Amino acid sequence: MWLFELFAQAVVFLAAISLVFVPLEYFWRADKPEPGRIPWLRRDWFNDLLFYLGQILIFNAFTLFVLGWVFHRIGESALAPTFLRELALPLKIFLVIVASDLLIYWGHRAQHRFAFLWRFHRVHHTAEHVDYLAAYREHPFDNIYTRGIETLPAILFGLDLNTIAGFVTFRGLWALFIHSNTNIRFGFLEVLLGSPHLHHWHHELDKRGLCNYANLSPLMDLAFGTYYSPPGRPQKYGTAEPVRQAWFWQLIDPLLPRRR
Ligand SMILES: [Zn+2]
Ligand SMILES: [Zn+2]
């Protein structure tokens, strides 16, 4: 019964985000739809749907279990200094956002630098069509790593679980937006606020993801010299490495020894 309820929730949530992003991608679409196709039903759509369902129905519970255990241990240890917990709430929230952005920036950069992390993060970069649904194309270990990094500051600062859930939800929705296939731009504000334009360049084939690591605010990219915002939009996405695109293999391949 609970599985049916979970499935129903997954369908309702997908309908809700599609209700927002399908019109956005229709009226502000960044690229031209492939001829003869329904605009939102692009190639690999079904594969990304499997990533979505896999994440919601199976792997989110796994992520919650692992992070719950790790954060419980951190909370009990001396790793969480008490003076951080005693700061005023507005200051705490500000510091948590800055610390999360800093950690995500370097955590994401490390994924593109170290082979062991890249083999899992590569799954996200195999998307040849980037839109809101492709945001879910993630290996479960990548998901644990990213959610863990972005939530760690909130745990160290002792924010309550509702506030933390709010942060995670907001960052999740923002991730859908920056992946959306739209040409919505923020003008000069794009040095403060991430946009689809910036993140799409992170997915561009030749850039190999070596720019625009930030999610929420590109300030870290500006500070560390990886901000990249050329005038046009990318023509090709994905990774030059050979990949088996099918969902099942994308989950398994990073766990297998490297093929020579
Ligand atoms: Zn992405
Ligand atoms: Zn990346």
Coordinates of C-alpha atoms and ligand atoms in Angstrom, one line a residue:
M1 CA 0.0 0.0 0.0
W2 CA 2.8 2.5 1.0
L3 CA 4.4 1.7 -2.4
F4 CA 1.3 2.7 -4.2
E5 CA 1.1 5.9 -2.1
L6 CA 4.7 6.7 -2.9
F7 CA 4.1 6.1 -6.6
A8 CA 1.1 8.3 -6.5
Q9 CA 3.1 11.1 -4.8
A10 CA 5.8 10.7 -7.5
V11 CA 3.2 11.1 -10.2
V12 CA 1.6 14.1 -8.5
F13 CA 5.0 15.8 -7.9
L14 CA 6.0 15.2 -11.6
A15 CA 2.7 16.7 -12.7
A16 CA 3.2 19.7 -10.5
I17 CA 6.8 20.5 -11.7
S18 CA 5.7 19.8 -15.3
L19 CA 2.9 22.2 -14.9
V20 CA 5.4 24.9 -14.2
F21 CA 8.3 23.9 -16.5
V22 CA 6.6 22.6 -19.6
P23 CA 5.0 26.0 -20.2
L24 CA 8.2 27.8 -19.4
E25 CA 10.1 25.6 -21.8
Y26 CA 7.4 26.1 -24.4
F27 CA 7.2 29.9 -24.3
W28 CA 10.9 30.7 -23.4
R29 CA 12.5 27.7 -25.1
A30 CA 16.2 28.0 -25.6
D31 CA 16.7 25.6 -28.6
K32 CA 14.6 24.6 -31.5
P33 CA 12.4 21.5 -31.0
E34 CA 13.5 18.4 -33.0
P35 CA 11.3 18.2 -36.1
G36 CA 8.4 15.8 -35.9
R37 CA 8.5 15.5 -32.1
I38 CA 6.3 16.8 -29.3
P39 CA 8.4 19.6 -27.8
W40 CA 8.7 18.2 -24.3
L41 CA 9.0 14.6 -25.4
R42 CA 12.6 14.8 -26.6
R43 CA 15.0 11.9 -27.1
D44 CA 16.0 10.2 -23.9
W45 CA 13.0 11.6 -22.1
F46 CA 12.0 8.1 -20.9
N47 CA 15.5 7.4 -19.7
D48 CA 15.4 10.6 -17.6
L49 CA 11.9 9.6 -16.4
L50 CA 13.5 6.4 -15.0
F51 CA 16.1 8.5 -13.2
Y52 CA 13.3 10.6 -11.7
L53 CA 11.2 7.6 -10.6
G54 CA 14.3 5.7 -9.3
Q55 CA 15.3 8.7 -7.2
I56 CA 11.8 9.3 -5.8
L57 CA 10.8 5.7 -5.3
I58 CA 14.0 4.0 -4.3
F59 CA 17.1 6.1 -3.7
N60 CA 15.8 9.1 -1.8
A61 CA 15.1 6.8 1.1
F62 CA 18.6 5.4 0.8
T63 CA 20.1 9.0 0.8
L64 CA 17.9 9.9 3.9
F65 CA 19.0 6.8 5.7
V66 CA 22.8 7.3 5.1
L67 CA 22.8 11.1 5.7
G68 CA 20.5 10.6 8.8
W69 CA 23.1 8.2 10.2
V70 CA 26.1 10.4 9.4
F71 CA 24.6 13.6 10.7
H72 CA 23.5 11.9 13.9
R73 CA 27.1 10.9 14.5
I74 CA 28.3 14.4 13.7
G75 CA 25.7 15.9 16.0
E76 CA 26.9 13.7 18.9
S77 CA 30.6 14.4 18.2
A78 CA 32.8 17.4 19.0
L79 CA 32.7 18.2 15.3
A80 CA 29.7 20.5 15.8
P81 CA 31.0 23.4 17.9
T82 CA 28.4 24.7 20.3
F83 CA 29.1 28.4 19.6
L84 CA 27.8 28.0 16.0
R85 CA 24.5 26.8 17.4
E86 CA 24.2 29.9 19.7
L87 CA 24.4 32.5 16.9
A88 CA 21.3 34.6 16.0
L89 CA 19.0 32.8 13.5
P90 CA 19.3 35.4 10.6
L91 CA 23.2 35.3 10.9
K92 CA 23.0 31.5 11.1
I93 CA 20.9 31.3 7.9
F94 CA 23.2 33.7 6.1
L95 CA 26.3 31.7 7.1
V96 CA 24.7 28.4 6.2
I97 CA 23.9 29.6 2.7
V98 CA 27.5 31.0 2.2
A99 CA 29.1 27.9 3.7
S100 CA 26.9 25.5 1.6
D101 CA 27.7 27.4 -1.6
L102 CA 31.4 27.3 -0.8
L103 CA 31.3 23.5 -0.1
I104 CA 29.2 22.7 -3.1
Y105 CA 31.5 24.7 -5.3
W106 CA 34.6 22.8 -4.2
G107 CA 32.8 19.6 -3.9
H108 CA 31.5 19.8 -7.4
R109 CA 34.9 20.9 -8.7
A110 CA 36.5 17.9 -7.0
Q111 CA 34.0 15.7 -8.9
H112 CA 35.4 17.0 -12.1
R113 CA 39.0 16.7 -10.9
F114 CA 39.3 13.2 -9.2
A115 CA 38.6 10.1 -11.2
F116 CA 36.9 8.3 -8.3
L117 CA 34.3 11.0 -7.9
W118 CA 34.0 11.6 -11.6
R119 CA 32.9 8.1 -12.4
F120 CA 29.7 8.8 -10.4
H121 CA 29.2 12.4 -11.4
R122 CA 29.8 11.6 -15.0
V123 CA 26.3 10.1 -15.1
H124 CA 24.8 13.6 -14.7
H125 CA 26.9 14.8 -17.6
T126 CA 25.8 12.1 -20.0
A127 CA 22.6 14.1 -20.7
E128 CA 22.6 15.1 -24.3
H129 CA 19.4 17.1 -23.8
V130 CA 19.4 19.3 -20.8
D131 CA 16.0 20.3 -19.4
Y132 CA 14.2 20.2 -16.0
L133 CA 13.8 16.4 -16.2
A134 CA 17.5 15.9 -16.9
A135 CA 18.2 17.4 -13.5
Y136 CA 17.2 14.1 -12.1
R137 CA 19.9 12.2 -14.1
E138 CA 22.2 11.5 -11.1
H139 CA 23.8 8.4 -9.7
P140 CA 22.5 7.7 -6.2
F141 CA 26.1 8.0 -4.8
D142 CA 26.4 11.4 -6.4
N143 CA 23.1 12.3 -4.8
I144 CA 24.3 11.3 -1.3
Y145 CA 27.5 13.2 -1.9
T146 CA 25.8 16.4 -3.1
R147 CA 23.0 16.4 -0.6
G148 CA 25.5 15.6 2.2
I149 CA 27.7 18.5 1.3
E150 CA 24.9 21.0 0.9
T151 CA 23.3 20.0 4.2
L152 CA 26.4 19.7 6.3
P153 CA 26.6 23.4 7.3
A154 CA 23.0 23.4 8.4
I155 CA 23.7 20.5 10.6
L156 CA 26.8 22.1 12.1
F157 CA 24.9 25.3 12.8
G158 CA 22.2 23.3 14.5
L159 CA 19.3 24.4 12.3
D160 CA 16.0 22.5 13.0
L161 CA 14.9 19.8 10.6
N162 CA 12.0 21.8 9.1
T163 CA 14.4 24.7 8.1
I164 CA 16.9 22.1 6.7
A165 CA 14.1 20.4 4.7
G166 CA 13.1 23.9 3.4
F167 CA 16.7 24.5 2.2
V168 CA 17.0 21.1 0.5
T169 CA 13.6 21.7 -1.3
F170 CA 14.5 25.1 -2.4
R171 CA 17.9 24.0 -3.8
G172 CA 16.2 21.1 -5.5
L173 CA 13.7 23.4 -7.2
W174 CA 16.4 25.8 -8.2
A175 CA 18.4 22.9 -9.7
L176 CA 15.3 22.1 -11.9
F177 CA 15.2 25.8 -13.0
I178 CA 18.9 26.0 -13.9
H179 CA 18.6 22.8 -16.0
S180 CA 15.4 24.0 -17.7
N181 CA 15.6 24.4 -21.5
T182 CA 14.8 28.1 -21.3
N183 CA 16.5 31.4 -22.3
I184 CA 15.3 33.2 -19.1
R185 CA 18.2 35.6 -18.2
F186 CA 18.7 37.9 -15.2
G187 CA 20.9 40.6 -16.9
F188 CA 23.5 42.1 -14.5
L189 CA 22.0 40.0 -11.7
E190 CA 23.6 36.9 -13.2
V191 CA 26.7 37.5 -11.2
L192 CA 24.7 37.0 -8.1
L193 CA 22.1 34.4 -9.2
G194 CA 22.7 31.2 -11.1
S195 CA 20.7 30.8 -14.4
P196 CA 19.9 28.2 -17.0
H197 CA 22.4 29.9 -19.3
L198 CA 25.3 29.5 -16.9
H199 CA 24.5 25.9 -15.9
H200 CA 23.9 24.8 -19.5
W201 CA 27.4 25.9 -20.3
H202 CA 28.5 23.6 -17.5
H203 CA 26.9 20.7 -19.5
E204 CA 28.4 21.8 -22.8
L205 CA 30.3 19.0 -24.6
D206 CA 33.7 20.7 -25.2
K207 CA 33.8 22.6 -21.9
R208 CA 33.7 19.1 -20.1
G209 CA 32.0 20.7 -17.1
L210 CA 35.1 22.8 -16.2
C211 CA 33.2 26.0 -15.6
N212 CA 30.1 27.3 -13.7
Y213 CA 30.3 24.8 -10.8
A214 CA 27.9 26.8 -8.6
N215 CA 24.2 26.1 -8.2
L216 CA 22.5 28.9 -6.4
S217 CA 24.9 31.9 -6.7
P218 CA 27.8 32.1 -9.2
L219 CA 29.8 34.3 -6.8
M220 CA 32.1 31.3 -6.0
D221 CA 32.8 30.9 -9.7
L222 CA 33.7 34.5 -10.0
A223 CA 35.9 34.4 -6.9
F224 CA 37.8 31.3 -8.1
G225 CA 38.0 32.1 -11.8
T226 CA 35.6 29.6 -13.3
Y227 CA 32.7 31.9 -14.3
Y228 CA 31.9 31.4 -18.0
S229 CA 29.2 33.3 -19.7
P230 CA 29.6 33.7 -23.5
P231 CA 26.8 35.3 -25.5
G232 CA 25.3 32.3 -27.3
R233 CA 23.9 29.0 -26.0
P234 CA 25.7 25.6 -26.2
Q235 CA 25.1 23.5 -29.4
K236 CA 26.1 20.2 -28.0
Y237 CA 25.8 18.6 -24.6
G238 CA 27.2 15.5 -22.9
T239 CA 30.5 13.8 -22.4
A240 CA 33.0 12.7 -25.0
E241 CA 33.6 9.4 -23.1
P242 CA 31.7 6.4 -24.4
V243 CA 28.7 5.7 -22.3
R244 CA 25.9 3.2 -22.1
Q245 CA 22.9 5.5 -21.9
A246 CA 20.3 3.1 -20.5
W247 CA 19.3 3.9 -16.9
F248 CA 20.2 0.4 -15.6
W249 CA 23.8 0.6 -17.0
Q250 CA 24.2 4.1 -15.8
L251 CA 23.6 2.9 -12.2
I252 CA 25.9 -0.1 -12.6
D253 CA 28.8 1.1 -14.8
P254 CA 30.4 3.4 -12.2
L255 CA 30.6 0.4 -9.8
L256 CA 32.4 -1.8 -12.3
P257 CA 36.2 -1.9 -12.8
R258 CA 37.4 0.5 -15.5
R259 CA 37.1 -1.0 -19.0
R260 CA 40.3 -0.7 -21.0
Ligands
ZN1 ZN 23.6 19.8 -14.2
ZN2 ZN 29.4 18.8 -13.1

